[in-house]
Every structure is written in structure tokens, then in C-alpha cells.
Amino acid sequence: MADRTTSSITIDADPASVMTVIADFPAYPEWAGQVKSASVLETAEQGRAARVRFTLDAGVISDDYVLGYEWIDDTAVSWHIAEPGKMVSGLDGSYRLTETSGGTEVTYELAVDLKVPMIGMIKRKAEKVIVDTALKGLKKRVEGR
């Protein structure tokens, strides 16, 4: 998983408010366009999700899989594939939050590996659509609260 897609956006809110929305997995279908469902399977000691089952429909990439999460306070969260799906064999990503004078800069990094062969350019385009849609949805969700 050498190739990663990275993008950033500034959200007019503090990091804790942004992380609250990121950690609210059952609400993902309301703002994360490609996520059709998200169910927390296991919770970590700090009360945030440790394992989450997702149903994703991102056009070229549609699948059900489980991700494992690691949280660093309100500054970062990373995830990796815990149970691959029929199409998705690897999915690593992270949100990094940095407080700025204009709010919080959120950097989303994502790498997807598929069980089916796909031209790298098409895979990266799908990753970019997922990342950009998620960042815009997150901004709208946080600023609309």
C-alpha cells in the first residue's frame, strides 16, 4: 500500500468538535456519501470505537468490511482493515487534526487495496473521490451543528 491519497480542509470549529463528529460512526450515512451503514462492534477503553463494520458504495468500490481504530486524543485517528471484504483487501487511513487561527485543519490520508485488479489511475481517482467527499461532508456536518 505504497500509494496514498491525501487532502486537507479547514473547518470552523475546535478539534474536539471535529473529532466528536468523526467518532460518531452510526451517523456516517448522513454525511459521508459513500457510507451506507456503520456499526460499532467493539469499544476501546476511552469509549471510542475500536472496531466498526462498514457498508460502502463508492461506485467502483462497493463492499462490507471491518476497520480497527486507534485514537490519539482529539488530534488523530488511524484505521486499518481488520476483516477484509469481498473487494477490499486493504484499507489504511487517518484523520490528523491541527488547531489553527481559523479553526481546525483536517488532513485525511487513505490507501485502498482491492482483491480485483484495477488500473492504478482509476483506483487513485476512486480514493480521491472518497477523501474529498468525506472532507466536504465532515466540514458541512461539523459547521452545521
CSV table of N, CA, C and O in Angstrom, one decimal, residues 52-56 61-67 80-91 112-116:
chain,number,residue,atom,x,y,z
A,52,VAL,N,-15.3,-1.2,13.7
A,52,VAL,CA,-16.5,-0.8,13.1
A,52,VAL,C,-16.7,-1.5,11.8
A,52,VAL,O,-15.8,-1.7,11.0
A,53,ARG,N,-18.0,-2.0,11.6
A,53,ARG,CA,-18.4,-2.7,10.3
A,53,ARG,C,-19.0,-1.6,9.4
A,53,ARG,O,-19.9,-0.9,9.8
A,54,PHE,N,-18.5,-1.5,8.2
A,54,PHE,CA,-19.0,-0.6,7.2
A,54,PHE,C,-19.6,-1.3,6.0
A,54,PHE,O,-19.1,-2.3,5.6
A,55,THR,N,-20.6,-0.7,5.4
A,55,THR,CA,-21.1,-1.0,4.1
A,55,THR,C,-20.8,0.2,3.3
A,55,THR,O,-21.3,1.3,3.6
A,56,LEU,N,-20.0,0.1,2.2
A,56,LEU,CA,-19.6,1.2,1.4
A,56,LEU,C,-20.1,1.0,0.0
A,56,LEU,O,-20.1,-0.1,-0.6
A,61,ILE,N,-16.0,0.9,-6.1
A,61,ILE,CA,-15.7,0.2,-4.9
A,61,ILE,C,-17.0,0.0,-4.0
A,61,ILE,O,-17.4,1.0,-3.4
A,62,SER,N,-17.5,-1.1,-4.0
A,62,SER,CA,-18.7,-1.4,-3.1
A,62,SER,C,-18.4,-2.7,-2.3
A,62,SER,O,-18.0,-3.7,-2.9
A,63,ASP,N,-18.6,-2.6,-1.0
A,63,ASP,CA,-18.2,-3.7,-0.1
A,63,ASP,C,-18.7,-3.6,1.3
A,63,ASP,O,-19.1,-2.5,1.7
A,64,ASP,N,-18.5,-4.7,2.1
A,64,ASP,CA,-18.7,-4.7,3.5
A,64,ASP,C,-17.4,-5.1,4.1
A,64,ASP,O,-16.8,-6.1,3.6
A,65,TYR,N,-16.9,-4.5,5.1
A,65,TYR,CA,-15.7,-4.8,5.8
A,65,TYR,C,-15.6,-4.2,7.2
A,65,TYR,O,-16.5,-3.4,7.6
A,66,VAL,N,-14.6,-4.6,8.0
A,66,VAL,CA,-14.5,-4.1,9.3
A,66,VAL,C,-13.1,-3.4,9.5
A,66,VAL,O,-12.1,-3.9,9.0
A,67,LEU,N,-13.2,-2.2,10.1
A,67,LEU,CA,-11.9,-1.5,10.3
A,67,LEU,C,-11.6,-1.5,11.8
A,67,LEU,O,-12.5,-1.4,12.7
A,80,HIS,N,-7.2,0.6,10.1
A,80,HIS,CA,-6.7,-0.4,9.2
A,80,HIS,C,-7.8,-1.5,9.0
A,80,HIS,O,-8.7,-1.6,9.8
A,81,ILE,N,-7.6,-2.3,8.0
A,81,ILE,CA,-8.6,-3.3,7.7
A,81,ILE,C,-8.4,-4.4,8.8
A,81,ILE,O,-7.3,-4.8,9.1
A,82,ALA,N,-9.5,-4.7,9.4
A,82,ALA,CA,-9.5,-5.8,10.5
A,82,ALA,C,-10.1,-7.1,9.9
A,82,ALA,O,-9.7,-8.2,10.2
A,83,GLU,N,-11.1,-6.9,9.0
A,83,GLU,CA,-11.8,-8.0,8.3
A,83,GLU,C,-12.0,-7.6,6.9
A,83,GLU,O,-12.9,-6.7,6.7
A,84,PRO,N,-11.2,-8.1,5.9
A,84,PRO,CA,-11.4,-7.7,4.5
A,84,PRO,C,-12.8,-8.0,4.0
A,84,PRO,O,-13.5,-8.9,4.6
A,85,GLY,N,-13.2,-7.3,3.0
A,85,GLY,CA,-14.5,-7.6,2.4
A,85,GLY,C,-14.3,-8.5,1.1
A,85,GLY,O,-13.2,-9.1,1.0
A,86,LYS,N,-15.3,-8.5,0.3
A,86,LYS,CA,-15.2,-9.3,-1.0
A,86,LYS,C,-14.3,-8.6,-2.0
A,86,LYS,O,-13.6,-9.3,-2.8
A,87,MET,N,-14.3,-7.3,-2.0
A,87,MET,CA,-13.5,-6.5,-2.9
A,87,MET,C,-12.3,-5.8,-2.2
A,87,MET,O,-11.2,-5.8,-2.8
A,88,VAL,N,-12.5,-5.3,-1.0
A,88,VAL,CA,-11.5,-4.5,-0.3
A,88,VAL,C,-10.6,-5.5,0.5
A,88,VAL,O,-11.1,-6.2,1.4
A,89,SER,N,-9.3,-5.5,0.1
A,89,SER,CA,-8.4,-6.4,0.9
A,89,SER,C,-7.5,-5.6,1.8
A,89,SER,O,-7.0,-6.1,2.8
A,90,GLY,N,-7.4,-4.3,1.6
A,90,GLY,CA,-6.6,-3.4,2.5
A,90,GLY,C,-7.2,-2.0,2.5
A,90,GLY,O,-7.7,-1.5,1.5
A,91,LEU,N,-7.3,-1.4,3.7
A,91,LEU,CA,-7.8,0.0,3.8
A,91,LEU,C,-7.1,0.6,5.0
A,91,LEU,O,-7.4,0.2,6.1
A,112,VAL,N,-6.2,2.3,-0.4
A,112,VAL,CA,-7.1,1.2,-0.6
A,112,VAL,C,-6.4,0.2,-1.5
A,112,VAL,O,-5.8,0.5,-2.5
A,113,ASP,N,-6.5,-1.1,-1.0
A,113,ASP,CA,-6.1,-2.2,-1.9
A,113,ASP,C,-7.3,-3.1,-2.1
A,113,ASP,O,-8.1,-3.3,-1.3
A,114,LEU,N,-7.4,-3.5,-3.4
A,114,LEU,CA,-8.5,-4.3,-3.8
A,114,LEU,C,-8.1,-5.7,-4.2
A,114,LEU,O,-7.0,-5.9,-4.7
A,115,LYS,N,-9.0,-6.6,-4.0
A,115,LYS,CA,-8.7,-8.0,-4.4
A,115,LYS,C,-8.8,-8.2,-5.9
A,115,LYS,O,-8.2,-9.1,-6.5
A,116,VAL,N,-9.5,-7.3,-6.6
A,116,VAL,CA,-9.6,-7.4,-8.0
A,116,VAL,C,-8.6,-6.4,-8.6
A,116,VAL,O,-8.4,-5.3,-8.1
